[in-house]
Structure formats: structure tokens, C-alpha cells
Coordinates of C-alpha atoms in Angstrom, one line a residue:
Chain A
M539 CA -25.2 40.0 -17.9
L540 CA -23.8 38.4 -14.8
Q541 CA -24.2 40.2 -11.6
T542 CA -20.7 41.3 -9.9
P543 CA -20.0 39.0 -7.2
T544 CA -18.1 41.5 -5.0
L545 CA -21.5 43.4 -4.9
T546 CA -23.2 40.4 -3.5
V547 CA -20.8 39.7 -0.6
A548 CA -19.8 42.6 1.9
A549 CA -16.5 44.4 1.0
I550 CA -13.8 44.0 3.7
E551 CA -11.1 46.8 4.4
K552 CA -8.2 44.5 5.3
G553 CA -7.8 40.9 5.2
T554 CA -8.3 38.1 2.4
A555 CA -11.0 37.5 -0.2
I556 CA -10.8 33.8 -1.9
D557 CA -12.6 33.8 -5.1
H558 CA -13.5 31.4 -7.8
I559 CA -14.1 28.5 -5.2
T560 CA -15.7 25.6 -6.9
A561 CA -19.4 26.0 -5.8
G562 CA -20.4 23.9 -2.7
Q563 CA -16.9 24.1 -1.3
A564 CA -16.8 27.1 0.7
L565 CA -18.0 25.8 4.0
K566 CA -15.4 22.8 3.8
I567 CA -12.6 25.6 3.1
V568 CA -13.9 27.6 6.0
R569 CA -13.4 24.5 8.2
I570 CA -10.0 23.5 6.7
L571 CA -8.6 26.9 7.2
G572 CA -9.6 27.2 10.9
I573 CA -11.8 30.1 10.1
T574 CA -14.8 28.9 12.2
Q575 CA -12.8 30.2 15.3
H576 CA -12.0 33.4 13.7
K577 CA -13.5 36.3 16.0
K578 CA -13.6 39.0 13.1
Q579 CA -16.0 39.4 10.2
V580 CA -16.3 36.5 7.9
A581 CA -18.5 36.7 4.7
L582 CA -19.6 33.7 2.6
G583 CA -21.2 33.9 -0.9
L584 CA -22.6 30.6 -2.0
N585 CA -23.7 29.7 -5.6
L586 CA -22.8 33.0 -6.9
P587 CA -23.0 33.4 -10.8
S588 CA -19.4 33.1 -12.6
A589 CA -18.7 33.5 -16.2
Q590 CA -15.8 31.2 -15.7
L591 CA -17.2 28.6 -13.5
G592 CA -21.0 29.0 -14.1
L593 CA -21.3 29.1 -10.4
K594 CA -18.9 29.7 -7.6
D595 CA -18.4 30.5 -3.9
I596 CA -16.5 33.3 -2.4
V597 CA -15.2 33.6 1.2
K598 CA -14.1 37.0 2.6
I599 CA -12.1 37.0 6.0
E600 CA -11.3 40.3 7.7
D601 CA -7.9 40.8 9.3
R602 CA -6.4 37.5 8.1
E603 CA -3.9 37.2 5.6
I604 CA -3.9 33.7 4.1
S605 CA -0.4 32.5 3.1
P606 CA 0.5 30.8 -0.1
Q607 CA 1.1 27.7 1.7
E608 CA -2.4 27.9 3.5
A609 CA -3.9 28.4 0.2
N610 CA -2.4 25.4 -1.5
Q611 CA -4.2 23.3 1.2
I612 CA -7.5 24.3 -0.4
A613 CA -6.2 23.6 -4.2
L614 CA -7.7 20.1 -3.8
F615 CA -11.2 21.3 -3.2
A616 CA -11.0 24.5 -5.2
P617 CA -8.5 24.1 -7.9
N618 CA -9.4 27.4 -9.5
A619 CA -9.5 29.7 -6.5
T620 CA -7.7 33.1 -6.6
I621 CA -6.4 34.7 -3.3
N622 CA -7.0 38.3 -3.1
I623 CA -5.1 39.9 -0.2
I624 CA -7.2 43.2 0.7
E625 CA -5.8 46.6 2.1
N626 CA -7.9 49.7 2.4
F627 CA -10.5 48.0 0.5
V628 CA -8.4 47.3 -2.5
V629 CA -6.6 44.1 -3.8
S630 CA -3.0 44.8 -2.9
K631 CA -1.8 41.0 -3.7
K632 CA -3.4 38.5 -5.9
F633 CA -2.4 34.8 -6.6
Q634 CA -3.9 31.3 -7.5
V635 CA -3.9 28.4 -5.5
C636 CA -1.4 25.5 -6.8
L637 CA -1.8 21.9 -6.0
P638 CA 1.0 20.8 -3.8
H639 CA 3.1 17.6 -4.4
T640 CA 1.9 16.3 -0.8
I641 CA -0.9 17.2 1.4
A642 CA -0.1 16.7 5.3
N643 CA -2.2 16.8 8.2
L644 CA -5.4 17.7 6.4
V645 CA -7.1 14.6 4.9
V646 CA -8.4 11.7 7.0
C647 CA -7.4 8.5 5.2
P648 CA -10.7 6.9 3.9
N649 CA -9.2 3.4 4.5
S650 CA -10.5 2.3 7.8
R651 CA -7.6 -0.1 8.2
C652 CA -4.9 2.4 7.5
I653 CA -2.4 2.8 10.5
S654 CA -3.0 6.7 10.3
R655 CA -6.4 6.3 11.5
C656 CA -5.1 4.5 14.8
E657 CA -1.7 5.9 15.4
P658 CA -1.1 9.4 16.7
I659 CA 0.5 10.6 13.6
S660 CA -0.1 13.1 10.9
S661 CA -1.8 11.9 7.5
L662 CA 0.2 12.5 4.5
F663 CA -0.8 12.1 0.8
H664 CA 1.1 12.2 -2.3
V665 CA -0.7 14.4 -5.0
Q666 CA -0.9 12.5 -8.5
Q667 CA -2.4 14.2 -11.5
R668 CA -3.4 12.0 -14.3
Q669 CA -5.2 13.4 -17.3
H670 CA -7.0 16.4 -15.1
T671 CA -7.8 14.0 -12.6
V672 CA -6.3 14.4 -9.1
Y673 CA -5.6 11.4 -7.0
L674 CA -4.4 11.2 -3.5
S675 CA -2.3 8.3 -2.5
C676 CA -1.8 7.6 1.2
H677 CA 1.8 7.6 2.3
F678 CA 1.1 4.8 4.9
C679 CA -1.4 2.3 3.2
N680 CA -0.7 3.2 -0.4
K681 CA -4.4 3.3 -1.3
C682 CA -5.2 6.0 -4.1
F683 CA -8.5 8.2 -3.7
L684 CA -10.2 10.7 -5.6
Q685 CA -11.1 14.1 -4.1
E686 CA -14.7 13.0 -3.8
E687 CA -13.8 10.0 -2.0
I688 CA -12.3 12.0 0.7
L689 CA -15.0 12.3 3.5
E690 CA -13.1 13.7 6.7
Y691 CA -10.7 16.3 7.3
Q692 CA -8.7 17.1 10.4
H693 CA -9.8 20.5 11.4
H694 CA -7.5 23.0 12.7
Chain B
M605 CA 7.9 14.9 10.5
L606 CA 9.7 11.9 8.2
T607 CA 12.9 10.9 9.0
L608 CA 14.8 10.7 5.7
T609 CA 17.7 8.3 5.8
K610 CA 19.6 6.2 3.6
K611 CA 18.9 3.1 5.5
K612 CA 17.8 0.1 3.6
D613 CA 14.0 -0.5 4.4
F614 CA 12.1 -3.2 2.6
I615 CA 8.3 -2.0 2.8
T616 CA 6.9 -2.3 -0.8
I617 CA 8.1 -4.1 -3.8
K618 CA 7.8 -1.2 -6.2
E619 CA 10.4 0.9 -4.3
F620 CA 13.0 -1.7 -5.6
S621 CA 14.4 -2.1 -9.0
K622 CA 14.2 -5.3 -11.0
E623 CA 18.0 -5.6 -10.9
T624 CA 17.9 -5.6 -7.0
L625 CA 15.2 -8.1 -6.5
L626 CA 17.3 -10.2 -9.1
D627 CA 20.5 -9.7 -7.1
I628 CA 18.7 -10.5 -4.0
I629 CA 17.2 -13.9 -5.6
A630 CA 20.6 -14.8 -7.0
T631 CA 22.0 -14.8 -3.7
A632 CA 19.3 -17.0 -2.3
H633 CA 19.9 -19.5 -5.2
T634 CA 23.6 -19.5 -4.0
F635 CA 22.5 -20.0 -0.4
K636 CA 20.4 -22.8 -1.2
K637 CA 23.2 -24.8 -2.9
Q638 CA 25.9 -23.6 -0.4
P639 CA 24.8 -22.9 3.0
P640 CA 26.4 -19.5 4.1
N641 CA 28.8 -19.0 6.9
N642 CA 28.0 -17.0 10.1
I643 CA 28.2 -13.7 8.2
L644 CA 25.7 -11.8 10.7
T645 CA 27.5 -12.8 13.9
N646 CA 26.8 -10.1 16.6
K647 CA 23.6 -8.9 14.8
I648 CA 20.3 -8.9 16.5
M649 CA 17.0 -9.1 14.7
G650 CA 13.9 -7.7 16.2
S651 CA 11.1 -10.2 15.2
C652 CA 7.9 -8.0 16.0
F653 CA 4.8 -9.9 15.2
F654 CA 1.6 -8.3 16.1
E655 CA -0.4 -10.8 14.0
P656 CA -0.2 -14.7 13.9
S657 CA 2.4 -16.1 11.6
T658 CA 3.9 -19.5 10.9
R659 CA 6.2 -19.5 7.9
T660 CA 7.0 -15.9 7.7
R661 CA 8.3 -15.7 11.5
L662 CA 10.0 -18.9 11.7
S663 CA 11.7 -18.6 8.3
F664 CA 13.0 -15.2 9.3
E665 CA 14.0 -16.5 12.8
S666 CA 15.8 -19.7 11.2
A667 CA 17.4 -17.7 8.7
M668 CA 18.9 -15.3 11.1
Y669 CA 20.2 -17.9 13.4
R670 CA 21.5 -19.8 10.4
L671 CA 23.4 -16.7 9.4
G672 CA 25.0 -16.5 13.0
G673 CA 22.8 -13.7 14.3
T674 CA 20.3 -13.9 17.3
V675 CA 16.7 -12.8 17.5
I676 CA 14.8 -11.1 20.1
G677 CA 11.0 -10.4 19.7
F678 CA 7.4 -11.4 20.3
A679 CA 4.6 -13.4 18.4
E680 CA 1.6 -11.7 19.4
A681 CA 0.8 -8.1 20.5
G682 CA -0.7 -9.3 23.7
V683 CA 2.6 -9.6 25.3
T684 CA 3.7 -6.1 24.5
S685 CA 3.0 -2.7 26.3
T686 CA 0.4 -2.0 23.2
K687 CA -1.7 -4.2 25.8
K688 CA -1.2 -1.1 28.1
G689 CA -2.1 1.4 25.6
E690 CA 1.3 2.2 24.4
T691 CA 1.4 3.5 20.6
L692 CA 3.0 1.3 18.0
Q693 CA 5.6 4.2 17.4
D694 CA 6.7 4.3 21.1
T695 CA 6.9 0.5 21.2
M696 CA 9.2 0.4 18.2
K697 CA 11.4 3.3 19.0
V698 CA 12.1 1.4 22.5
I699 CA 12.9 -1.8 20.7
E700 CA 15.1 0.0 18.0
G701 CA 17.6 0.5 20.9
Y702 CA 18.0 -3.3 21.4
V703 CA 18.4 -4.6 17.8
D704 CA 20.1 -4.0 14.6
L705 CA 17.1 -4.6 12.3
I706 CA 13.2 -4.8 12.7
V707 CA 11.1 -7.4 11.0
L708 CA 7.5 -6.4 11.6
R709 CA 4.1 -7.8 11.2
H710 CA 0.9 -5.7 11.9
P711 CA -2.7 -6.0 11.3
L712 CA -3.2 -2.3 10.1
E713 CA -2.2 -1.1 6.5
G714 CA 0.8 1.2 6.6
A715 CA 2.3 0.0 9.9
A716 CA 5.7 -0.9 8.5
R717 CA 6.0 2.5 6.6
C718 CA 5.0 4.3 9.8
V719 CA 7.6 2.6 11.9
A720 CA 10.4 2.9 9.0
D721 CA 9.7 6.6 9.1
I722 CA 10.3 7.2 12.8
V723 CA 13.4 4.7 13.6
D724 CA 17.0 4.9 12.3
I725 CA 17.6 1.2 11.7
P726 CA 16.2 -1.1 8.9
V727 CA 12.7 -2.0 8.7
I728 CA 11.1 -5.2 6.8
N729 CA 7.6 -5.3 6.2
A730 CA 6.5 -8.8 7.0
G731 CA 3.0 -8.1 6.1
D732 CA 0.8 -5.0 6.9
G733 CA -2.9 -5.9 6.9
A734 CA -4.3 -6.4 3.6
N735 CA -1.9 -4.3 2.0
Q736 CA 1.7 -5.8 0.9
H737 CA 3.9 -8.9 1.9
P738 CA 7.0 -8.0 -0.2
T739 CA 9.4 -10.8 1.3
Q740 CA 6.7 -13.3 0.3
T741 CA 6.9 -11.9 -3.2
L742 CA 10.7 -12.5 -3.1
L743 CA 10.2 -16.4 -2.4
D744 CA 7.6 -16.5 -4.9
L745 CA 9.6 -14.9 -7.8
F746 CA 12.5 -17.4 -6.4
T747 CA 10.3 -20.3 -6.5
I748 CA 8.9 -19.2 -10.0
Q749 CA 12.4 -19.0 -11.4
E750 CA 13.4 -22.3 -9.8
C751 CA 10.7 -24.4 -11.2
Q752 CA 10.2 -22.6 -14.6
G753 CA 13.7 -21.7 -15.2
R754 CA 13.0 -18.0 -15.9
L755 CA 10.9 -15.2 -14.7
E756 CA 10.1 -13.8 -18.3
D757 CA 7.6 -14.9 -21.0
L758 CA 5.3 -16.8 -18.3
N759 CA 1.6 -17.0 -18.1
I760 CA 0.5 -16.6 -14.7
A761 CA -3.1 -16.8 -13.2
V762 CA -3.8 -15.4 -9.7
V763 CA -6.8 -16.7 -8.2
G764 CA -8.7 -16.4 -5.1
D765 CA -9.2 -13.7 -2.7
L766 CA -7.4 -10.9 -4.6
K767 CA -9.0 -7.9 -2.6
F768 CA -7.4 -8.9 0.9
A769 CA -4.5 -11.1 -0.3
R770 CA -1.4 -8.9 0.6
T771 CA 0.8 -11.6 -1.2
V772 CA -1.1 -11.2 -4.4
H773 CA -0.9 -7.4 -4.3
S774 CA 2.8 -7.6 -4.0
L775 CA 3.4 -10.3 -6.3
V776 CA 1.5 -8.6 -9.1
E777 CA 3.5 -5.5 -8.7
A778 CA 6.7 -7.5 -8.9
L779 CA 5.5 -9.3 -12.0
S780 CA 4.7 -6.1 -13.6
L781 CA 8.6 -5.6 -14.1
F782 CA 8.8 -9.0 -16.0
R783 CA 7.4 -9.7 -19.4
T784 CA 4.5 -11.9 -17.8
R785 CA 1.1 -12.3 -19.1
L786 CA -1.4 -12.4 -16.2
Y787 CA -4.9 -14.0 -15.9
I788 CA -6.9 -12.5 -12.9
V789 CA -9.5 -14.9 -11.6
S790 CA -11.3 -13.1 -8.6
S791 CA -15.0 -13.5 -7.4
Q792 CA -17.2 -10.5 -7.4
G793 CA -16.7 -8.1 -4.5
L794 CA -13.1 -9.6 -3.8
D795 CA -11.7 -7.8 -6.8
I796 CA -7.8 -6.9 -7.1
P797 CA -7.3 -3.3 -5.9
K798 CA -7.0 -0.7 -8.5
E799 CA -3.8 0.5 -7.2
T800 CA -2.2 -3.0 -8.3
I801 CA -3.9 -3.0 -11.6
E802 CA -2.4 0.6 -12.2
Q803 CA 1.1 -0.9 -11.8
L804 CA 0.2 -3.4 -14.7
R805 CA -1.0 -0.5 -17.0
I806 CA 2.1 1.6 -16.2
H807 CA 4.4 -1.2 -17.4
N808 CA 2.2 -2.2 -20.1
I809 CA 1.7 -5.8 -18.9
K810 CA -1.0 -7.7 -20.8
F811 CA -3.6 -9.1 -18.4
S812 CA -7.3 -10.1 -18.5
Y813 CA -10.2 -10.9 -16.0
H814 CA -11.7 -14.3 -15.8
K815 CA -14.5 -15.6 -13.6
D816 CA -13.4 -19.4 -13.7
V817 CA -9.8 -20.8 -13.5
R818 CA -10.7 -23.6 -16.1
E819 CA -10.9 -20.8 -18.8
V820 CA -7.3 -20.5 -18.8
M821 CA -6.0 -23.7 -17.5
S822 CA -4.5 -24.9 -20.5
K823 CA -2.3 -21.7 -21.0
I824 CA -0.9 -21.2 -17.8
D825 CA 2.6 -22.1 -16.4
I826 CA 2.0 -20.8 -12.9
L827 CA -1.4 -21.0 -10.9
Y828 CA -1.0 -19.0 -7.8
M829 CA -4.0 -19.7 -5.5
S830 CA -4.7 -17.5 -2.6
R831 CA -7.2 -18.5 0.3
A832 CA -10.2 -16.4 1.4
Q833 CA -8.7 -14.0 4.0
R834 CA -11.4 -14.7 6.4
E835 CA -9.8 -12.6 9.2
R836 CA -10.1 -9.5 7.1
F837 CA -13.6 -10.0 6.0
S838 CA -16.2 -7.7 7.8
Q839 CA -19.0 -10.0 7.0
G840 CA -19.4 -13.6 6.7
A841 CA -21.3 -13.5 3.5
E842 CA -18.1 -12.5 1.6
Y843 CA -16.1 -15.5 3.2
I844 CA -18.7 -18.1 1.9
G845 CA -19.1 -16.4 -1.6
A846 CA -15.2 -16.7 -2.1
T847 CA -14.6 -20.1 -1.0
S848 CA -17.7 -21.5 -3.1
V849 CA -16.1 -20.0 -6.2
F850 CA -12.4 -21.0 -5.8
T851 CA -11.9 -24.5 -4.9
L852 CA -9.3 -26.3 -7.0
E853 CA -9.8 -30.0 -7.7
K854 CA -7.8 -32.6 -9.4
K855 CA -10.1 -32.7 -12.4
H856 CA -9.8 -28.9 -13.0
L857 CA -6.0 -29.9 -14.0
E858 CA -6.9 -32.3 -16.8
E859 CA -6.1 -29.8 -19.4
A860 CA -2.9 -28.2 -17.7
K861 CA 0.4 -28.0 -19.3
D862 CA 3.0 -30.5 -17.9
N863 CA 5.2 -27.6 -16.7
L864 CA 2.3 -26.1 -14.7
R865 CA 3.2 -25.5 -11.2
I866 CA 0.7 -24.5 -8.3
L867 CA 1.9 -22.1 -5.9
N868 CA 0.1 -20.9 -2.6
P869 CA 1.7 -18.4 0.3
L870 CA -0.2 -20.9 2.7
P871 CA -1.9 -21.5 4.9
R872 CA -4.2 -23.6 2.8
N873 CA -8.0 -23.4 3.6
E874 CA -10.4 -24.9 1.0
E875 CA -8.7 -23.5 -2.2
I876 CA -6.7 -26.4 -3.0
C877 CA -8.0 -30.2 -2.4
Q878 CA -5.4 -32.3 -0.4
D879 CA -5.3 -34.8 -3.1
I880 CA -3.5 -32.5 -5.5
D881 CA -0.6 -32.3 -3.1
D882 CA 0.7 -35.7 -4.7
T883 CA 0.4 -34.5 -8.3
P884 CA 3.6 -33.1 -9.8
F885 CA 1.8 -29.7 -10.1
A886 CA 1.9 -29.0 -6.4
Y887 CA 5.0 -26.9 -5.7
Y888 CA 3.7 -24.9 -2.4
F889 CA 5.6 -26.8 0.0
Q890 CA 8.9 -26.4 -1.9
Q891 CA 7.9 -22.7 -2.0
A892 CA 7.5 -22.4 1.7
K893 CA 10.8 -23.9 2.2
N894 CA 12.5 -21.3 -0.1
G895 CA 11.3 -18.5 2.4
L896 CA 14.5 -19.5 4.4
Y897 CA 16.9 -18.9 1.7
V898 CA 15.3 -15.7 0.6
R899 CA 15.1 -14.2 3.9
Q900 CA 18.5 -15.2 4.4
A901 CA 19.6 -13.3 1.3
L902 CA 17.5 -10.2 2.3
L903 CA 19.0 -10.1 5.7
T904 CA 22.5 -10.1 4.2
F905 CA 21.6 -7.5 1.6
I906 CA 20.3 -5.0 4.2
L907 CA 22.7 -5.7 7.1
K908 CA 25.8 -6.6 5.1
G909 CA 25.1 -4.6 1.9
E910 CA 25.6 -7.5 -0.1

């Protein structure tokens, strides 16, 4: 029988637990959400057993409530993630991340000849989904990329 | 944030319908037969070329003057305040105050889109790095229609550096709107981008890849040659590889159909031998001249809504 992940990662009294993160993506999500600067407790669980995913990551952030808009920013890397808002050690709100139509100010365009790499502008990508594969199309240079081709992120 | 306006920009081909493209081409045919009057009097075009150009810049400027308008601008980045560290956006926001329309060429991909998003006047993309060159495509379509009498049911080969040739990217996207059969001939490592091929797939256009243009010479109506874009290569080896494969010689045309016409956006390097110029197949200098009429039509379409 699979071990219950919540027993593996320390519980929090108030904040957000991001569950069902694709294994290996938790550290990236911590950076994208700007949690590296968070002064309260942050608990990470990496490669935990999951009935749904096989392996998964978990992030728990004390005293910070992740908004649906913030959550959708991570959908590209963790399309199955669930956001649990915790109050008094219990889940008060729960929702799934949803892939947005556009992703702004997050991904650095992998095309080194793209204007967004040189001008002080926010990057902007149009999200296209074709047969379960997600592509990001740069608003500026029109180049299309798979998620695994994205190598750099704008940290907040 | 993006500026969402209804102004007419001309940034990429795929944003325009087939009908609009045909309307502009039809106007260009009219202008070629009957030179237009001074219909853009009191209009000023900002000719902003951050990268070298002969045909595009001069035909745009000639088109504007012949329509009664005037032109201000520059032909190299070195004479602008970008040399002092000013951003492209700041430079173009300043120029926006002086002109009615901006024609922009820039070495970086997406530069025209970036500028179009932040200014309130129309922007025409006159080439953004290796990305797109949509006004060249308008004149290519015009020229194909002129020399073949139609734009549908044609066999067209695109040959050369298909990776960095922005004219090919725009042309192939435009041809996906017409019933054409495409033969794609590029050397390894200089393949056509997947985004361009995707447009062919979306529009169910039949296409095939070939290693040598002679494989398809007897079938084609248009042979579109593109030089090796050496200014965009990161390594000299890429350039040597490309030129050694794609040099069209007179003897290669022995099996060509009588109606075959060779197009080339120019400048020419080694991809077409000079002695082909005197054959009836060569049509690239007429093609370059057509840039004037097409750009007159585009300027009129954008500034007068016609």
C-alpha cells in the first residue's frame, strides 16, 4: 500500500499545500512563485509515491495563500497539480490548476534572436494544445516551443 | 501591457485573409498599369531601417514619394540614439510623434510586433531578423500571378537556405492559402522551421522534401531560390555547406517546363549563375521592380483604407 504523502511532509496550520506536482518540478515551482524569499516555513516533498502519478512532488507554504491566477502560472509544469488552502490544519478550499491562454512575464524565450531577450519587455506566450501536447508560441518571434524546451524563467 | 487598437499593422502574413491579400495585389496590378495620383499628400512615412536594405527600403521610399507623400528616417542603426543605449521602444515612441506610419526593419525577430504593440500608428514589418518579411511575400505573390496568370494549381519549389530566409517563411505561409503543391529543397541543418510547415499542415497543402532541385525540375512552374543568409549564420561551416549544395546552373534547366520562372528576393550570391539571367526563365529583376507597385498598394491600403 502507498504511504500517505501528507505524513511524509510536515503539516502546516495555515497556508497552501500544492499537491500532485509532476515529480521533479517542485524546485522550479518554488522559484516561479517567488517562495525562495518567503520567511515562513516551506516544506518540500520530492518523489513521493502517488497512486495517480506514480511519483509526485509536494510543496507546503506557511502563511501564504496562492491565488488561482498564480496557480495557473505553474500549470505548464504541473498540469495535474491541486491547490489546497489550509486553515487550522484542515483544507478550507481546493482547486485544480488550469492551463491559461497566455503566459506573461514568466518564460524566457529560448530563441536567442528574439526581441524579448534584448528589449525591456515582458515575455508573452500563447498557449496552444494539440493532441495532449502543449506548445508555447512566442507573441513576438512566433517560434513554438515544447515545455521541455523552456530552459529559463523570469524569477519573481 | 499590449496596446489593443484597430490600427492596420502588417506584421505577419498569417494575420491577413486571402481576400485582403488578393485585394492589395489587385490594387498593385492597377497601379502598375495606371500610375496613381498623389493620394498620400501630407502623409509622412517613417523609414526605420536598423539593418541594411536596398530593394525594400528604396522601393518603399519611392512608393511613398510617387504617391505624393514624404519620407523621413534612417538606413542604419548607427545614426540613431540606440547607439547611445536608447531602447528600440523609446526610439520608436519618439518617431511615432513625427510620422503617420512606420516601416521597420530590424535584425531581431519579433521587433516589428514589439513596436506595433506600443505605438498608436500603423507599423509595417520590412523584415525582422530571420522571422518574417511579409511585404516581400506580397510582391512574390503579385509576380507569380503576373508571370503564371494565376496563384492556384501551381507547382512551386522553394530552394536554398530555408532556415534563415525570412522571405521563404512568409511566402510558404501565404501559399498555404492557395491550392499549390510545394517542393521543399534545403540542405541539412538549414531546414524550414516547423512553425512554417505547421501552416501547410493546417491548410492541407501537399508538400514534399527533396535533396536536389533536379529531382523536381520537370514538374515545377515557379523555382524560388534563396541565398545562404550568411549574416545570420553562427558558424562559417553552415555557410559553406549551404552554398555547395544550392547553385543553380543553366544545365540544370534542360528539363524545365517552358513556363518555369525563377524568382529570387535578391541580393543574389552564388545560388544562381549569372548566365541564367539571359534565359526566359529568369524573372527576378522584374520581381524586384514589382516591389514598387505592391508597396504603393499596401501604403494606400493602410493609410487610406483602400
